[in-house]
mmCIF file with all atom_site columns, C-alpha atoms in Angstrom:
data_model
loop_
_atom_site.group_PDB
_atom_site.id
_atom_site.type_symbol
_atom_site.label_atom_id
_atom_site.label_alt_id
_atom_site.label_comp_id
_atom_site.label_asym_id
_atom_site.label_entity_id
_atom_site.label_seq_id
_atom_site.pdbx_PDB_ins_code
_atom_site.Cartn_x
_atom_site.Cartn_y
_atom_site.Cartn_z
_atom_site.occupancy
_atom_site.B_iso_or_equiv
_atom_site.pdbx_formal_charge
_atom_site.auth_seq_id
_atom_site.auth_comp_id
_atom_site.auth_asym_id
_atom_site.auth_atom_id
_atom_site.pdbx_PDB_model_num
ATOM 1   C CA . ARG A 1 1   ? -0.177  -0.089 -0.060 1.00 0.00 ? 838  ARG A CA 1
ATOM 2   C CA . ASP A 1 2   ? 1.190   3.628  -0.715 1.00 0.00 ? 839  ASP A CA 1
ATOM 3   C CA . CYS A 1 3   ? 1.917   4.860  3.050  1.00 0.00 ? 840  CYS A CA 1
ATOM 4   C CA . LEU A 1 4   ? 2.721   8.489  1.842  1.00 0.00 ? 841  LEU A CA 1
ATOM 5   C CA . LEU A 1 5   ? 5.872   7.746  3.656  1.00 0.00 ? 842  LEU A CA 1
ATOM 6   C CA . SER A 1 6   ? 7.522   6.789  0.537  1.00 0.00 ? 843  SER A CA 1
ATOM 7   C CA . ARG A 1 7   ? 6.763   10.543 -0.599 1.00 0.00 ? 844  ARG A CA 1
ATOM 8   C CA . GLY A 1 8   ? 9.112   11.890 1.529  1.00 0.00 ? 845  GLY A CA 1
ATOM 9   C CA . LEU A 1 9   ? 7.194   13.347 4.216  1.00 0.00 ? 846  LEU A CA 1
ATOM 10  C CA . GLY A 1 10  ? 7.490   10.162 6.704  1.00 0.00 ? 847  GLY A CA 1
ATOM 11  C CA . ASP A 1 11  ? 11.051  11.073 6.293  1.00 0.00 ? 848  ASP A CA 1
ATOM 12  C CA . VAL A 1 12  ? 10.566  14.497 8.161  1.00 0.00 ? 849  VAL A CA 1
ATOM 13  C CA . TYR A 1 13  ? 8.182   13.061 10.825 1.00 0.00 ? 850  TYR A CA 1
ATOM 14  C CA . LYS A 1 14  ? 10.945  10.122 11.501 1.00 0.00 ? 851  LYS A CA 1
ATOM 15  C CA . ARG A 1 15  ? 13.835  12.677 11.719 1.00 0.00 ? 852  ARG A CA 1
ATOM 16  C CA . GLN A 1 16  ? 11.590  14.659 14.370 1.00 0.00 ? 853  GLN A CA 1
ATOM 17  C CA . ARG A 1 17  ? 10.837  11.275 16.188 1.00 0.00 ? 854  ARG A CA 1
ATOM 18  C CA . ASN A 1 18  ? 14.473  10.566 16.260 1.00 0.00 ? 855  ASN A CA 1
ATOM 19  C CA . ALA A 1 19  ? 15.403  14.027 17.276 1.00 0.00 ? 856  ALA A CA 1
ATOM 20  C CA . TRP A 1 20  ? 12.846  14.227 20.140 1.00 0.00 ? 857  TRP A CA 1
ATOM 21  C CA . PRO A 1 21  ? 13.772  12.247 23.599 1.00 0.00 ? 858  PRO A CA 1
ATOM 22  C CA . ILE A 1 22  ? 11.955  8.846  23.523 1.00 0.00 ? 859  ILE A CA 1
ATOM 23  C CA . ARG A 1 23  ? 10.927  9.298  27.239 1.00 0.00 ? 860  ARG A CA 1
ATOM 24  C CA . LYS A 1 24  ? 8.760   12.506 26.173 1.00 0.00 ? 861  LYS A CA 1
ATOM 25  C CA . ALA A 1 25  ? 5.306   11.943 23.930 1.00 0.00 ? 862  ALA A CA 1
ATOM 26  C CA . LEU A 1 26  ? 5.517   12.883 20.314 1.00 0.00 ? 863  LEU A CA 1
ATOM 27  C CA . GLY A 1 27  ? 2.133   13.754 18.572 1.00 0.00 ? 864  GLY A CA 1
ATOM 28  C CA . VAL A 1 28  ? 1.119   15.032 15.326 1.00 0.00 ? 865  VAL A CA 1
ATOM 29  C CA . ARG A 1 29  ? -2.212  16.904 14.464 1.00 0.00 ? 866  ARG A CA 1
ATOM 30  C CA . PHE A 1 30  ? -3.540  16.764 11.115 1.00 0.00 ? 867  PHE A CA 1
ATOM 31  C CA . ASN A 1 31  ? -6.599  17.532 9.565  1.00 0.00 ? 868  ASN A CA 1
ATOM 32  C CA . GLY A 1 32  ? -9.546  14.962 9.455  1.00 0.00 ? 869  GLY A CA 1
ATOM 33  C CA . THR A 1 33  ? -10.886 16.711 6.463  1.00 0.00 ? 870  THR A CA 1
ATOM 34  C CA . ASP A 1 34  ? -10.349 20.551 4.963  1.00 0.00 ? 871  ASP A CA 1
ATOM 35  C CA . TRP A 1 35  ? -13.985 20.823 4.495  1.00 0.00 ? 872  TRP A CA 1
ATOM 36  C CA . LEU A 1 36  ? -13.311 21.487 0.750  1.00 0.00 ? 873  LEU A CA 1
ATOM 37  C CA . ASP A 1 37  ? -14.848 19.529 -2.209 1.00 0.00 ? 874  ASP A CA 1
ATOM 38  C CA . GLY A 1 38  ? -12.216 17.178 -3.822 1.00 0.00 ? 875  GLY A CA 1
ATOM 39  C CA . GLY A 1 39  ? -9.864  18.178 -0.506 1.00 0.00 ? 876  GLY A CA 1
ATOM 40  C CA . ILE A 1 40  ? -8.939  16.019 2.194  1.00 0.00 ? 877  ILE A CA 1
ATOM 41  C CA . SER A 1 41  ? -11.087 13.121 2.952  1.00 0.00 ? 878  SER A CA 1
ATOM 42  C CA . VAL A 1 42  ? -11.644 11.830 6.169  1.00 0.00 ? 879  VAL A CA 1
ATOM 43  C CA . GLU A 1 43  ? -10.683 8.237  4.550  1.00 0.00 ? 880  GLU A CA 1
ATOM 44  C CA . GLU A 1 44  ? -7.321  10.086 3.508  1.00 0.00 ? 881  GLU A CA 1
ATOM 45  C CA . ALA A 1 45  ? -6.759  11.462 6.847  1.00 0.00 ? 882  ALA A CA 1
ATOM 46  C CA . ALA A 1 46  ? -7.173  7.849  8.522  1.00 0.00 ? 883  ALA A CA 1
ATOM 47  C CA . LEU A 1 47  ? -4.538  6.323  6.106  1.00 0.00 ? 884  LEU A CA 1
ATOM 48  C CA . PHE A 1 48  ? -2.221  9.090  7.037  1.00 0.00 ? 885  PHE A CA 1
ATOM 49  C CA . GLY A 1 49  ? -2.779  8.922  10.595 1.00 0.00 ? 886  GLY A CA 1
ATOM 50  C CA . GLN A 1 50  ? -1.755  5.042  10.104 1.00 0.00 ? 887  GLN A CA 1
ATOM 51  C CA . CYS A 1 51  ? 0.974   5.623  8.758  1.00 0.00 ? 888  CYS A CA 1
ATOM 52  C CA . MET A 1 52  ? 2.401   8.357  11.349 1.00 0.00 ? 889  MET A CA 1
ATOM 53  C CA . HIS A 1 53  ? 1.401   5.979  14.160 1.00 0.00 ? 890  HIS A CA 1
ATOM 54  C CA . GLU A 1 54  ? 3.301   3.284  12.126 1.00 0.00 ? 891  GLU A CA 1
ATOM 55  C CA . ALA A 1 55  ? 6.140   5.887  11.813 1.00 0.00 ? 892  ALA A CA 1
ATOM 56  C CA . GLY A 1 56  ? 6.596   6.257  15.739 1.00 0.00 ? 893  GLY A CA 1
ATOM 57  C CA . PHE A 1 57  ? 4.264   9.158  16.736 1.00 0.00 ? 894  PHE A CA 1
ATOM 58  C CA . ASP A 1 58  ? 2.994   8.350  20.035 1.00 0.00 ? 895  ASP A CA 1
ATOM 59  C CA . TYR A 1 59  ? -0.700  10.229 19.656 1.00 0.00 ? 896  TYR A CA 1
ATOM 60  C CA . LEU A 1 60  ? -2.789  11.217 16.554 1.00 0.00 ? 897  LEU A CA 1
ATOM 61  C CA . HIS A 1 61  ? -4.323  14.698 17.202 1.00 0.00 ? 898  HIS A CA 1
ATOM 62  C CA . VAL A 1 62  ? -7.453  14.955 14.609 1.00 0.00 ? 899  VAL A CA 1
ATOM 63  C CA . SER A 1 63  ? -8.341  18.201 13.842 1.00 0.00 ? 900  SER A CA 1
ATOM 64  C CA . SER A 1 64  ? -10.165 20.000 10.707 1.00 0.00 ? 901  SER A CA 1
ATOM 65  C CA . GLY A 1 65  ? -10.477 22.796 8.518  1.00 0.00 ? 902  GLY A CA 1
ATOM 66  C CA . GLY A 1 66  ? -8.751  26.230 8.540  1.00 0.00 ? 903  GLY A CA 1
ATOM 67  C CA . ASN A 1 67  ? -6.747  25.726 5.370  1.00 0.00 ? 904  ASN A CA 1
ATOM 68  C CA . ASP A 1 68  ? -8.659  28.075 3.153  1.00 0.00 ? 905  ASP A CA 1
ATOM 69  C CA . PRO A 1 69  ? -10.409 31.087 5.189  1.00 0.00 ? 906  PRO A CA 1
ATOM 70  C CA . LYS A 1 70  ? -13.483 30.843 2.786  1.00 0.00 ? 907  LYS A CA 1
ATOM 71  C CA . VAL A 1 71  ? -14.810 27.459 4.283  1.00 0.00 ? 908  VAL A CA 1
ATOM 72  C CA . ARG A 1 72  ? -17.575 27.285 6.261  1.00 0.00 ? 909  ARG A CA 1
ATOM 73  C CA . ILE A 1 73  ? -16.490 24.970 9.059  1.00 0.00 ? 910  ILE A CA 1
ATOM 74  C CA . PRO A 1 74  ? -19.911 23.412 11.110 1.00 0.00 ? 911  PRO A CA 1
ATOM 75  C CA . GLY A 1 75  ? -18.100 23.987 14.364 1.00 0.00 ? 912  GLY A CA 1
ATOM 76  C CA . ALA A 1 76  ? -21.501 25.128 16.088 1.00 0.00 ? 913  ALA A CA 1
ATOM 77  C CA . THR A 1 77  ? -22.077 21.553 17.447 1.00 0.00 ? 914  THR A CA 1
ATOM 78  C CA . PRO A 1 78  ? -20.665 20.209 20.145 1.00 0.00 ? 915  PRO A CA 1
ATOM 79  C CA . GLY A 1 79  ? -18.342 17.072 19.046 1.00 0.00 ? 916  GLY A CA 1
ATOM 80  C CA . TYR A 1 80  ? -18.407 17.924 15.369 1.00 0.00 ? 917  TYR A CA 1
ATOM 81  C CA . GLN A 1 81  ? -15.108 16.875 14.877 1.00 0.00 ? 918  GLN A CA 1
ATOM 82  C CA . VAL A 1 82  ? -15.178 13.672 16.821 1.00 0.00 ? 919  VAL A CA 1
ATOM 83  C CA . PRO A 1 83  ? -16.568 11.405 13.751 1.00 0.00 ? 920  PRO A CA 1
ATOM 84  C CA . LEU A 1 84  ? -12.990 12.296 11.909 1.00 0.00 ? 921  LEU A CA 1
ATOM 85  C CA . ALA A 1 85  ? -10.994 11.228 14.954 1.00 0.00 ? 922  ALA A CA 1
ATOM 86  C CA . GLU A 1 86  ? -12.888 8.042  15.528 1.00 0.00 ? 923  GLU A CA 1
ATOM 87  C CA . THR A 1 87  ? -12.680 7.045  11.916 1.00 0.00 ? 924  THR A CA 1
ATOM 88  C CA . VAL A 1 88  ? -9.041  7.558  12.553 1.00 0.00 ? 925  VAL A CA 1
ATOM 89  C CA . LYS A 1 89  ? -9.361  5.235  15.321 1.00 0.00 ? 926  LYS A CA 1
ATOM 90  C CA . ARG A 1 90  ? -11.016 2.668  13.658 1.00 0.00 ? 927  ARG A CA 1
ATOM 91  C CA . LYS A 1 91  ? -8.436  2.471  10.829 1.00 0.00 ? 928  LYS A CA 1
ATOM 92  C CA . SER A 1 92  ? -5.495  2.379  13.683 1.00 0.00 ? 929  SER A CA 1
ATOM 93  C CA . PRO A 1 93  ? -7.034  0.698  16.871 1.00 0.00 ? 930  PRO A CA 1
ATOM 94  C CA . GLU A 1 94  ? -3.667  0.649  18.503 1.00 0.00 ? 931  GLU A CA 1
ATOM 95  C CA . ALA A 1 95  ? -3.195  3.965  18.216 1.00 0.00 ? 932  ALA A CA 1
ATOM 96  C CA . LYS A 1 96  ? -3.622  6.662  20.824 1.00 0.00 ? 933  LYS A CA 1
ATOM 97  C CA . VAL A 1 97  ? -5.932  9.337  19.083 1.00 0.00 ? 934  VAL A CA 1
ATOM 98  C CA . LEU A 1 98  ? -7.076  12.536 20.342 1.00 0.00 ? 935  LEU A CA 1
ATOM 99  C CA . ALA A 1 99  ? -10.547 13.837 19.424 1.00 0.00 ? 936  ALA A CA 1
ATOM 100 C CA . VAL A 1 100 ? -11.092 17.755 19.562 1.00 0.00 ? 937  VAL A CA 1
ATOM 101 C CA . GLY A 1 101 ? -14.306 20.096 18.270 1.00 0.00 ? 938  GLY A CA 1
ATOM 102 C CA . MET A 1 102 ? -16.040 22.097 20.832 1.00 0.00 ? 939  MET A CA 1
ATOM 103 C CA . ILE A 1 103 ? -15.616 19.823 23.699 1.00 0.00 ? 940  ILE A CA 1
ATOM 104 C CA . VAL A 1 104 ? -16.934 21.467 26.299 1.00 0.00 ? 941  VAL A CA 1
ATOM 105 C CA . ASP A 1 105 ? -19.160 19.451 28.727 1.00 0.00 ? 942  ASP A CA 1
ATOM 106 C CA . PRO A 1 106 ? -16.947 17.076 31.124 1.00 0.00 ? 943  PRO A CA 1
ATOM 107 C CA . HIS A 1 107 ? -20.087 14.365 30.224 1.00 0.00 ? 944  HIS A CA 1
ATOM 108 C CA . HIS A 1 108 ? -19.494 14.765 26.809 1.00 0.00 ? 945  HIS A CA 1
ATOM 109 C CA . ALA A 1 109 ? -15.670 14.615 27.160 1.00 0.00 ? 946  ALA A CA 1
ATOM 110 C CA . GLN A 1 110 ? -16.151 11.126 29.283 1.00 0.00 ? 947  GLN A CA 1
ATOM 111 C CA . ASP A 1 111 ? -18.566 9.544  26.612 1.00 0.00 ? 948  ASP A CA 1
ATOM 112 C CA . ILE A 1 112 ? -16.171 10.179 23.980 1.00 0.00 ? 949  ILE A CA 1
ATOM 113 C CA . VAL A 1 113 ? -13.233 8.532  25.547 1.00 0.00 ? 950  VAL A CA 1
ATOM 114 C CA . GLN A 1 114 ? -15.677 5.662  27.107 1.00 0.00 ? 951  GLN A CA 1
ATOM 115 C CA . SER A 1 115 ? -17.161 4.698  23.927 1.00 0.00 ? 952  SER A CA 1
ATOM 116 C CA . GLY A 1 116 ? -13.700 3.994  22.319 1.00 0.00 ? 953  GLY A CA 1
ATOM 117 C CA . ALA A 1 117 ? -14.336 6.944  20.004 1.00 0.00 ? 954  ALA A CA 1
ATOM 118 C CA . ALA A 1 118 ? -10.925 8.408  20.720 1.00 0.00 ? 955  ALA A CA 1
ATOM 119 C CA . ASP A 1 119 ? -8.385  7.516  23.890 1.00 0.00 ? 956  ASP A CA 1
ATOM 120 C CA . ALA A 1 120 ? -8.371  11.609 25.025 1.00 0.00 ? 957  ALA A CA 1
ATOM 121 C CA . VAL A 1 121 ? -10.096 15.003 24.245 1.00 0.00 ? 958  VAL A CA 1
ATOM 122 C CA . GLY A 1 122 ? -8.719  18.323 23.644 1.00 0.00 ? 959  GLY A CA 1
ATOM 123 C CA . ILE A 1 123 ? -10.294 20.991 25.173 1.00 0.00 ? 960  ILE A CA 1
ATOM 124 C CA . GLY A 1 124 ? -8.427  23.970 24.070 1.00 0.00 ? 961  GLY A CA 1
ATOM 125 C CA . ARG A 1 125 ? -11.320 27.334 24.023 1.00 0.00 ? 962  ARG A CA 1
ATOM 126 C CA . ALA A 1 126 ? -13.274 25.750 27.031 1.00 0.00 ? 963  ALA A CA 1
ATOM 127 C CA . MET A 1 127 ? -9.881  25.892 28.876 1.00 0.00 ? 964  MET A CA 1
ATOM 128 C CA . LEU A 1 128 ? -9.353  29.474 27.282 1.00 0.00 ? 965  LEU A CA 1
ATOM 129 C CA . ASP A 1 129 ? -12.887 30.238 28.915 1.00 0.00 ? 966  ASP A CA 1
ATOM 130 C CA . ASP A 1 130 ? -12.178 28.142 32.003 1.00 0.00 ? 967  ASP A CA 1
ATOM 131 C CA . VAL A 1 131 ? -8.553  27.804 33.108 1.00 0.00 ? 968  VAL A CA 1
ATOM 132 C CA . ASN A 1 132 ? -9.659  25.541 35.738 1.00 0.00 ? 969  ASN A CA 1
ATOM 133 C CA . TRP A 1 133 ? -11.861 23.121 33.568 1.00 0.00 ? 970  TRP A CA 1
ATOM 134 C CA . PRO A 1 134 ? -10.124 19.953 34.402 1.00 0.00 ? 971  PRO A CA 1
ATOM 135 C CA . HIS A 1 135 ? -10.619 20.584 38.081 1.00 0.00 ? 972  HIS A CA 1
ATOM 136 C CA . HIS A 1 136 ? -14.109 21.539 37.532 1.00 0.00 ? 973  HIS A CA 1
ATOM 137 C CA . ALA A 1 137 ? -14.810 18.766 35.120 1.00 0.00 ? 974  ALA A CA 1
ATOM 138 C CA . ALA A 1 138 ? -13.499 16.434 37.726 1.00 0.00 ? 975  ALA A CA 1
ATOM 139 C CA . MET A 1 139 ? -15.572 17.595 40.239 1.00 0.00 ? 976  MET A CA 1
ATOM 140 C CA . THR A 1 140 ? -18.678 17.509 37.980 1.00 0.00 ? 977  THR A CA 1
ATOM 141 C CA . LEU A 1 141 ? -17.852 13.956 37.331 1.00 0.00 ? 978  LEU A CA 1
ATOM 142 C CA . GLY A 1 142 ? -17.934 13.180 41.101 1.00 0.00 ? 979  GLY A CA 1
ATOM 143 C CA . GLY A 1 143 ? -14.103 12.792 41.129 1.00 0.00 ? 980  GLY A CA 1
ATOM 144 C CA . VAL A 1 144 ? -11.411 14.339 43.644 1.00 0.00 ? 981  VAL A CA 1
ATOM 145 C CA . ALA A 1 145 ? -9.426  17.004 41.801 1.00 0.00 ? 982  ALA A CA 1
ATOM 146 C CA . GLU A 1 146 ? -6.777  18.319 43.977 1.00 0.00 ? 983  GLU A CA 1
ATOM 147 C CA . LEU A 1 147 ? -5.553  22.252 43.319 1.00 0.00 ? 984  LEU A CA 1
ATOM 148 C CA . PRO A 1 148 ? -2.342  23.464 43.698 1.00 0.00 ? 985  PRO A CA 1
ATOM 149 C CA . PRO A 1 149 ? -1.544  25.047 46.983 1.00 0.00 ? 986  PRO A CA 1
ATOM 150 C CA . GLN A 1 150 ? -2.197  28.634 45.765 1.00 0.00 ? 987  GLN A CA 1
ATOM 151 C CA . TYR A 1 151 ? -5.325  27.753 44.793 1.00 0.00 ? 988  TYR A CA 1
ATOM 152 C CA . ALA A 1 152 ? -6.627  26.046 48.382 1.00 0.00 ? 989  ALA A CA 1
ATOM 153 C CA . ARG A 1 153 ? -8.667  29.130 49.200 1.00 0.00 ? 990  ARG A CA 1
ATOM 154 C CA . VAL A 1 154 ? -11.281 28.477 46.142 1.00 0.00 ? 991  VAL A CA 1
ATOM 155 C CA . ALA A 1 155 ? -11.747 24.853 46.790 1.00 0.00 ? 992  ALA A CA 1
ATOM 156 C CA . SER A 1 156 ? -15.221 23.367 47.188 1.00 0.00 ? 993  SER A CA 1
ATOM 157 C CA . ASN A 1 157 ? -14.701 22.735 50.785 1.00 0.00 ? 994  ASN A CA 1
ATOM 158 C CA . ALA A 1 158 ? -13.214 26.011 51.414 1.00 0.00 ? 995  ALA A CA 1
ATOM 159 C CA . TRP A 1 159 ? -14.786 28.821 49.352 1.00 0.00 ? 996  TRP A CA 1
ATOM 160 C CA . PRO A 1 160 ? -18.675 29.189 50.239 1.00 0.00 ? 997  PRO A CA 1
ATOM 161 C CA . GLY A 1 161 ? -19.057 30.769 46.542 1.00 0.00 ? 998  GLY A CA 1
ATOM 162 C CA . TYR A 1 162 ? -17.746 27.474 44.750 1.00 0.00 ? 999  TYR A CA 1
ATOM 163 C CA . ASP A 1 163 ? -21.164 26.122 44.081 1.00 0.00 ? 1000 ASP A CA 1
ATOM 164 C CA . ALA A 1 164 ? -22.737 29.310 43.324 1.00 0.00 ? 1001 ALA A CA 1
ATOM 165 C CA . ALA A 1 165 ? -19.957 29.979 40.792 1.00 0.00 ? 1002 ALA A CA 1
ATOM 166 C CA . ARG A 1 166 ? -20.490 26.646 39.094 1.00 0.00 ? 1003 ARG A CA 1
ATOM 167 C CA . LEU A 1 167 ? -24.420 27.259 38.927 1.00 0.00 ? 1004 LEU A CA 1
ATOM 168 C CA . ALA A 1 168 ? -23.733 30.515 37.400 1.00 0.00 ? 1005 ALA A CA 1
ATOM 169 C CA . GLY A 1 169 ? -22.143 28.840 34.471 1.00 0.00 ? 1006 GLY A CA 1
ATOM 170 C CA . THR A 1 170 ? -19.069 31.537 33.934 1.00 0.00 ? 1007 THR A CA 1
ATOM 171 C CA . HIS A 1 171 ? -16.808 33.460 36.697 1.00 0.00 ? 1008 HIS A CA 1
ATOM 172 C CA . LEU A 1 172 ? -17.903 36.667 34.813 1.00 0.00 ? 1009 LEU A CA 1
ATOM 173 C CA . SER A 1 173 ? -21.136 38.412 36.229 1.00 0.00 ? 1010 SER A CA 1
ATOM 174 C CA . SER A 1 174 ? -22.711 40.923 33.577 1.00 0.00 ? 1011 SER A CA 1
ATOM 175 C CA . ALA A 1 175 ? -21.933 43.224 36.486 1.00 0.00 ? 1012 ALA A CA 1
ATOM 176 C CA . SER A 1 176 ? -18.449 42.740 36.842 1.00 0.00 ? 1013 SER A CA 1
ATOM 177 C CA . ILE A 1 177 ? -18.284 42.778 32.932 1.00 0.00 ? 1014 ILE A CA 1
ATOM 178 C CA . ALA A 1 178 ? -20.049 45.735 32.763 1.00 0.00 ? 1015 ALA A CA 1
ATOM 179 C CA . THR A 1 179 ? -17.491 47.455 35.683 1.00 0.00 ? 1016 THR A CA 1
ATOM 180 C CA . SER A 1 180 ? -14.503 45.821 33.688 1.00 0.00 ? 1017 SER A CA 1
ATOM 181 C CA . GLU A 1 181 ? -15.737 47.948 30.518 1.00 0.00 ? 1018 GLU A CA 1
ATOM 182 C CA . GLY A 1 182 ? -16.383 51.009 32.489 1.00 0.00 ? 1019 GLY A CA 1
ATOM 183 C CA . LEU A 1 183 ? -12.911 50.866 34.159 1.00 0.00 ? 1020 LEU A CA 1
ATOM 184 C CA . GLU A 1 184 ? -11.253 50.497 30.650 1.00 0.00 ? 1021 GLU A CA 1
ATOM 185 C CA . ARG A 1 185 ? -13.246 53.736 29.103 1.00 0.00 ? 1022 ARG A CA 1
ATOM 186 C CA . ASP A 1 186 ? -12.197 55.779 32.089 1.00 0.00 ? 1023 ASP A CA 1
ATOM 187 C CA . ARG A 1 187 ? -8.629  54.868 31.488 1.00 0.00 ? 1024 ARG A CA 1
ATOM 188 C CA . GLY A 1 188 ? -9.053  55.967 28.191 1.00 0.00 ? 1025 GLY A CA 1
ATOM 189 C CA . ASP A 1 189 ? -8.426  52.222 26.856 1.00 0.00 ? 1026 ASP A CA 1
ATOM 190 C CA . HIS A 1 190 ? -10.641 51.752 23.634 1.00 0.00 ? 1027 HIS A CA 1
#
């Protein structure tokens, strides 16, 4: 079979793998599709993933799109890229596959991993929105999540506002947003 490795691309990845310490994970991120007619198909992406796994990569991070600014990526649905990762996982079941794509709910993330669609999930924008997402997810799922010592005062057993903040769904109330916008205007920062 044509494994793309014979096309020279694999040699670049093999050199990266050889240069990176073996004790550290090295992954490759690639598109499961580019959402273009006649563009990258998920089947091609699955073959590419298989080749990268065979080349020695520790995990395959399956994303999509972003190649052409005119393409409309259907990113409004939670988990919209998970089927791409799942296809790659089916092609290379022994590979560690990471799924992404508007995964914001801890239960959804857990379902993706437990179903075998992927071995891990990436929560990029959810983490930007809530830098304590892993802690909050563990608590939501009934786990124990240790906080670093400097955050001990905001733990659920130490801060009376912990549950109220979770129920609010955000750490910024509309009042604090209005106040911060007012401060920016007052300082002349526009």
